[in-house]
């Protein structure tokens, strides 16, 4: 994607918006850093005016004009992050929540409140998103399908089609434009957590809702939990009303940290992606690795399958942190079948391509040679322990592994 061209609805390129969007008024106020407004309530001597603003919010969900009313209705610091993210995703609006799951919950509740409880979804999705749909906790009903089956799966009560691309954890990619076309008038929700608006803007390809676990790349430092939905203003109003009614708001300090995180998002994503492309190539050439999944659009996530015991790789890393989550400045590795996708039924998990040998690596900003040294040592551990146990799976017949090896890396 050419990130130097101007964003839709803007005269500026992504790198410029990343450091300026949501901050346009600061210099005129004599400020440089965004202020953090921690107020939970806002005094007003004009209760007639406040009643009118509350009525207006109840009617459309638009951000109240004038001073804020109450923290659950909206917060000025969080609003700066929302403005900035909407600009980067090329949407009218964005609505922030306490976590990615709170954001998805609000989307499902908005659609269910319109009587549209049926969801069509493509696996794999992030494990908890899969679980939320499968368990029907919010009264929704899900039909799982592949992209080619979406149109046939639609019903009169279908309120949402949900996809991830690249998907967590296999990095499977979809043609979002074709998927959006298959949805007809049903809104498509694309989870853009892995790609970020730096690599892909799903709204340009027809997605009406773009979801992020902002906990990941948008925050980028492993110290903020948040979610956000970028969309048109009509849906944003409904999402704000659900957020007000159910309370899954983002803390203003988190809003501040996310705005700060966005400023370096393009630089972080590009640098981490360069590291990841190099590691994906080395893994693809390594006989201890049977398969590497690296998206065509690039990015900082790698999934790979090992010939030996994946738990030994997790136990063997020293520089890389063995932890769930992703998108931080430091490199994390985890075993999806044990952790991020544990909650998904084992058969469904495997059918979706999440096999027991798969590891997911979130590549950070460390020196790539240091990362490789650590991974190489951890991979060596699977071999020597396998050998010691006499399983012979690793040492025997490198030719057979060579044919199974496959990399979708594109560099
Ligand atoms: C982590 C994640 C989520 C959930 O976000 P939380 O902030 O943990 O609630 C949703 N989608 C994807 C792709 C994720 O990786």
Short mmCIF file of N, CA and C and ligand atoms in Angstrom, two decimals, residues 99-101 126 129 164 168 191 193-194 211 213 215-216 225-226 326, ligand 1:
data_model
loop_
_atom_site.label_atom_id
_atom_site.label_comp_id
_atom_site.label_asym_id
_atom_site.label_seq_id
_atom_site.Cartn_x
_atom_site.Cartn_y
_atom_site.Cartn_z
N UNK A 99 -11.92 -2.55 25.94
CA UNK A 99 -11.10 -3.64 25.39
C UNK A 99 -11.64 -3.97 24.01
N UNK A 100 -10.90 -4.78 23.27
CA UNK A 100 -11.40 -5.24 21.97
C UNK A 100 -12.69 -6.02 22.13
N UNK A 101 -12.77 -6.85 23.17
CA UNK A 101 -13.98 -7.64 23.36
C UNK A 101 -15.17 -6.77 23.72
N UNK A 126 -9.97 -14.46 16.19
CA UNK A 126 -9.37 -14.46 17.52
C UNK A 126 -10.21 -15.36 18.45
N UNK A 129 -13.27 -14.00 20.26
CA UNK A 129 -14.33 -13.56 19.34
C UNK A 129 -15.11 -14.79 18.88
N UNK A 164 -11.64 -11.68 9.84
CA UNK A 164 -10.33 -11.12 10.18
C UNK A 164 -9.40 -11.39 9.01
N UNK A 168 -6.09 -14.09 13.03
CA UNK A 168 -5.42 -14.55 14.24
C UNK A 168 -5.81 -16.01 14.46
N UNK A 191 -11.95 -7.24 11.33
CA UNK A 191 -11.03 -7.02 12.45
C UNK A 191 -9.67 -6.71 11.83
N UNK A 193 -6.95 -5.67 13.49
CA UNK A 193 -5.94 -5.61 14.55
C UNK A 193 -4.55 -5.95 14.02
N UNK A 194 -4.45 -7.01 13.19
CA UNK A 194 -3.13 -7.47 12.75
C UNK A 194 -2.51 -6.55 11.71
N UNK A 211 -12.79 -3.10 13.25
CA UNK A 211 -12.56 -3.32 14.68
C UNK A 211 -11.07 -3.46 14.98
N UNK A 213 -8.48 -4.52 18.35
CA UNK A 213 -8.01 -4.62 19.72
C UNK A 213 -6.88 -3.60 19.80
N UNK A 215 -5.36 -2.77 22.22
CA UNK A 215 -4.38 -3.35 23.15
C UNK A 215 -3.10 -3.73 22.41
N UNK A 216 -3.21 -3.98 21.13
CA UNK A 216 -2.11 -4.54 20.37
C UNK A 216 -1.30 -3.39 19.72
N UNK A 225 -5.00 -1.52 27.68
CA UNK A 225 -6.03 -2.41 27.16
C UNK A 225 -7.16 -1.55 26.61
N UNK A 226 -7.54 -1.79 25.37
CA UNK A 226 -8.56 -0.95 24.73
C UNK A 226 -9.08 -1.60 23.46
N UNK A 326 0.10 -9.36 21.52
CA UNK A 326 0.92 -9.06 20.35
C UNK A 326 0.96 -7.56 20.16
C1 LIG B 1 -6.64 -9.50 21.14
C2 LIG B 1 -7.61 -9.51 20.03
C3 LIG B 1 -8.96 -9.19 20.24
C4 LIG B 1 -9.52 -8.91 21.60
O1 LIG B 1 -9.03 -7.70 22.11
P1 LIG B 1 -8.86 -7.40 23.69
O2 LIG B 1 -8.32 -6.01 23.68
O3 LIG B 1 -7.93 -8.42 24.25
O4 LIG B 1 -10.22 -7.49 24.30
C5 LIG B 1 -9.79 -9.15 19.13
N1 LIG B 1 -9.33 -9.43 17.89
C6 LIG B 1 -8.05 -9.75 17.66
C7 LIG B 1 -7.60 -10.06 16.27
C8 LIG B 1 -7.15 -9.81 18.71
O5 LIG B 1 -5.87 -10.15 18.48
#
